[in-house]
mmCIF file of C-alpha atoms and ligand atoms in Angstrom:
data_model
loop_
_atom_site.group_PDB
_atom_site.id
_atom_site.type_symbol
_atom_site.label_atom_id
_atom_site.label_comp_id
_atom_site.label_asym_id
_atom_site.label_seq_id
_atom_site.Cartn_x
_atom_site.Cartn_y
_atom_site.Cartn_z
ATOM 1 C CA MET A 1 22.650 180.615 -25.817
ATOM 2 C CA VAL A 2 25.265 180.223 -23.066
ATOM 3 C CA VAL A 3 26.694 183.566 -21.987
ATOM 4 C CA THR A 4 30.064 183.798 -20.215
ATOM 5 C CA CYS A 5 30.961 186.533 -17.725
ATOM 6 C CA CYS A 6 33.165 188.108 -20.364
ATOM 7 C CA GLN A 7 30.387 188.110 -22.975
ATOM 8 C CA LEU A 8 27.907 189.467 -20.478
ATOM 9 C CA THR A 9 30.038 192.510 -19.692
ATOM 10 C CA GLU A 10 30.297 193.107 -23.443
ATOM 11 C CA MET A 11 26.531 192.835 -23.867
ATOM 12 C CA ILE A 12 25.467 195.007 -20.920
ATOM 13 C CA THR A 13 25.707 198.257 -22.846
ATOM 14 C CA ASP A 14 23.700 196.922 -25.791
ATOM 15 C CA ARG A 15 21.201 195.431 -23.345
ATOM 16 C CA SER A 16 20.624 198.807 -21.694
ATOM 17 C CA GLU A 17 19.849 200.194 -25.144
ATOM 18 C CA GLY A 18 17.506 197.344 -26.039
ATOM 19 C CA LYS A 19 19.766 196.118 -28.835
ATOM 20 C CA LEU A 20 19.994 192.467 -27.822
ATOM 21 C CA SER A 21 18.206 189.707 -29.705
ATOM 22 C CA SER A 22 15.667 187.717 -27.700
ATOM 23 C CA GLU A 23 18.177 184.848 -27.611
ATOM 24 C CA GLN A 24 20.900 187.111 -26.200
ATOM 25 C CA GLU A 25 18.463 188.630 -23.734
ATOM 26 C CA GLU A 26 17.479 185.172 -22.505
ATOM 27 C CA GLY A 27 21.129 184.151 -22.225
ATOM 28 C CA CYS A 28 21.874 187.253 -20.140
ATOM 29 C CA ALA A 29 18.896 186.635 -17.861
ATOM 30 C CA ARG A 30 19.931 183.010 -17.316
ATOM 31 C CA HIS A 31 23.522 184.013 -16.567
ATOM 32 C CA LEU A 32 22.434 186.712 -14.120
ATOM 33 C CA ALA A 33 20.221 184.186 -12.303
ATOM 34 C CA TRP A 34 23.294 182.353 -10.940
ATOM 35 C CA CYS A 35 26.222 184.770 -11.278
ATOM 36 C CA ASP A 36 26.530 187.173 -8.311
ATOM 37 C CA ARG A 37 29.545 188.875 -9.824
ATOM 38 C CA CYS A 38 27.681 189.908 -12.976
ATOM 39 C CA ARG A 39 24.563 190.892 -11.041
ATOM 40 C CA THR A 40 26.686 193.315 -9.017
ATOM 41 C CA TYR A 41 28.326 194.543 -12.188
ATOM 42 C CA LEU A 42 24.963 195.082 -13.886
ATOM 43 C CA ARG A 43 23.554 196.907 -10.849
ATOM 44 C CA GLN A 44 26.504 199.298 -10.760
ATOM 45 C CA MET A 45 26.256 199.838 -14.491
ATOM 46 C CA GLU A 46 22.524 200.568 -14.298
ATOM 47 C CA LEU A 47 23.075 203.061 -11.486
ATOM 48 C CA THR A 48 25.729 204.789 -13.525
ATOM 49 C CA ILE A 49 23.616 204.832 -16.686
ATOM 50 C CA ASP A 50 20.664 206.258 -14.749
ATOM 51 C CA ALA A 51 22.919 208.974 -13.338
ATOM 52 C CA LEU A 52 24.286 209.775 -16.789
ATOM 53 C CA ARG A 53 20.773 210.085 -18.169
ATOM 54 C CA GLY A 54 20.047 212.733 -15.583
ATOM 55 C CA ILE A 55 17.261 210.851 -13.824
ATOM 56 C CA PRO A 56 16.264 212.831 -10.723
ATOM 57 C CA GLY A 57 18.092 211.880 -7.566
ATOM 58 C CA GLU A 58 21.534 212.327 -6.126
ATOM 59 C CA PRO A 59 23.782 213.654 -8.873
ATOM 60 C CA LEU A 60 27.047 211.809 -9.362
ATOM 61 C CA HIS A 61 30.114 213.913 -9.097
ATOM 62 C CA ASP A 62 32.448 213.741 -12.065
ATOM 63 C CA GLU A 63 35.174 212.001 -10.076
ATOM 64 C CA VAL A 64 32.746 209.305 -8.863
ATOM 65 C CA ARG A 65 31.605 208.726 -12.420
ATOM 66 C CA ALA A 66 35.203 208.512 -13.631
ATOM 67 C CA ALA A 67 36.082 206.065 -10.852
ATOM 68 C CA LEU A 68 33.125 203.826 -11.739
ATOM 69 C CA PHE A 69 34.074 203.717 -15.380
ATOM 70 C CA ALA A 70 37.686 202.964 -14.479
ATOM 71 C CA GLN A 71 36.394 200.071 -12.375
ATOM 72 C CA PHE A 72 34.302 198.734 -15.253
ATOM 73 C CA GLN A 73 37.268 198.916 -17.574
ATOM 74 C CA ARG A 74 39.463 197.010 -15.093
ATOM 75 C CA ARG A 75 36.824 194.316 -14.618
ATOM 76 C CA LYS A 76 36.375 193.977 -18.330
ATOM 77 C CA THR A 77 40.119 193.659 -18.857
ATOM 78 C CA THR A 78 40.625 191.069 -16.114
ATOM 79 C CA ALA A 79 37.649 189.052 -17.396
ATOM 80 C CA GLU A 80 39.372 188.526 -20.735
HETATM 81 ZN ZN1 ZN B 101 29.026 186.230 -14.709
#
Protein backbone atom coordinates (compact mmCIF):
# COMPACT_ATOMS: atom_id res chain seq x y z
CA MET A 1 0.00 0.00 0.00
CA VAL A 2 1.07 3.61 -0.60
CA VAL A 3 1.48 5.52 2.66
CA THR A 4 1.36 9.33 2.75
CA CYS A 5 3.23 11.45 5.30
CA CYS A 6 -0.06 12.12 7.04
CA GLN A 7 -0.95 8.42 7.23
CA LEU A 8 2.52 7.55 8.43
CA THR A 9 2.32 9.91 11.40
CA GLU A 10 -1.03 8.31 12.25
CA MET A 11 0.45 4.81 12.03
CA ILE A 12 3.66 5.43 14.01
CA THR A 13 2.05 4.82 17.38
CA ASP A 14 0.42 1.57 16.26
CA ARG A 15 3.69 0.54 14.62
CA SER A 16 5.60 0.99 17.88
CA GLU A 17 3.07 -1.33 19.51
CA GLY A 18 3.30 -3.92 16.74
CA LYS A 19 -0.32 -3.39 15.69
CA LEU A 20 0.24 -2.83 11.98
CA SER A 21 -0.66 -5.42 9.36
CA SER A 22 2.23 -6.72 7.26
CA GLU A 23 0.90 -4.61 4.37
CA GLN A 24 0.90 -1.45 6.52
CA GLU A 25 4.33 -2.29 7.88
CA GLU A 26 5.69 -2.68 4.35
CA GLY A 27 4.07 0.59 3.29
CA CYS A 28 5.68 2.39 6.24
CA ALA A 29 9.09 0.90 5.49
CA ARG A 30 8.85 1.93 1.83
CA HIS A 31 7.78 5.46 2.75
CA LEU A 32 10.59 5.83 5.29
CA ALA A 33 13.12 4.71 2.66
CA TRP A 34 12.67 7.98 0.71
CA CYS A 35 11.07 10.45 3.13
CA ASP A 36 13.62 12.27 5.32
CA ARG A 37 10.91 14.21 7.11
CA CYS A 38 9.16 11.08 8.36
CA ARG A 39 12.44 9.36 9.23
CA THR A 40 13.28 12.30 11.50
CA TYR A 41 9.78 12.21 12.93
CA LEU A 42 10.01 8.47 13.60
CA ARG A 43 13.44 8.82 15.23
CA GLN A 44 12.19 11.52 17.59
CA MET A 45 9.11 9.48 18.38
CA GLU A 46 11.17 6.36 19.12
CA LEU A 47 13.47 8.33 21.41
CA THR A 48 10.49 9.70 23.26
CA ILE A 49 8.80 6.30 23.53
CA ASP A 50 12.02 4.75 24.84
CA ALA A 51 12.28 7.51 27.44
CA LEU A 52 8.65 7.03 28.46
CA ARG A 53 9.21 3.31 28.89
CA GLY A 54 11.96 4.06 31.36
CA ILE A 55 14.76 2.43 29.38
CA PRO A 56 18.06 3.17 31.15
CA GLY A 57 19.83 6.28 29.97
CA GLU A 58 19.40 10.00 30.30
CA PRO A 59 15.98 10.65 31.80
CA LEU A 60 13.84 13.17 29.97
CA HIS A 61 12.67 16.05 32.03
CA ASP A 62 8.93 16.60 32.05
CA GLU A 63 9.20 19.89 30.16
CA VAL A 64 11.31 18.27 27.40
CA ARG A 65 8.75 15.50 27.07
CA ALA A 66 5.91 18.02 26.92
CA ALA A 67 7.75 20.06 24.28
CA LEU A 68 8.32 16.96 22.13
CA PHE A 69 4.68 15.99 22.26
CA ALA A 70 3.63 19.54 21.43
CA GLN A 71 5.94 19.34 18.41
CA PHE A 72 4.40 16.05 17.28
CA GLN A 73 0.93 17.49 17.60
CA ARG A 74 1.89 20.55 15.52
CA ARG A 75 3.45 18.38 12.81
CA LYS A 76 0.44 16.14 12.73
CA THR A 77 -1.89 19.12 12.43
CA THR A 78 0.09 20.82 9.65
CA ALA A 79 0.34 17.52 7.75
CA GLU A 80 -3.44 17.35 7.44
ZN1 LIG B 1 6.78 11.25 4.80
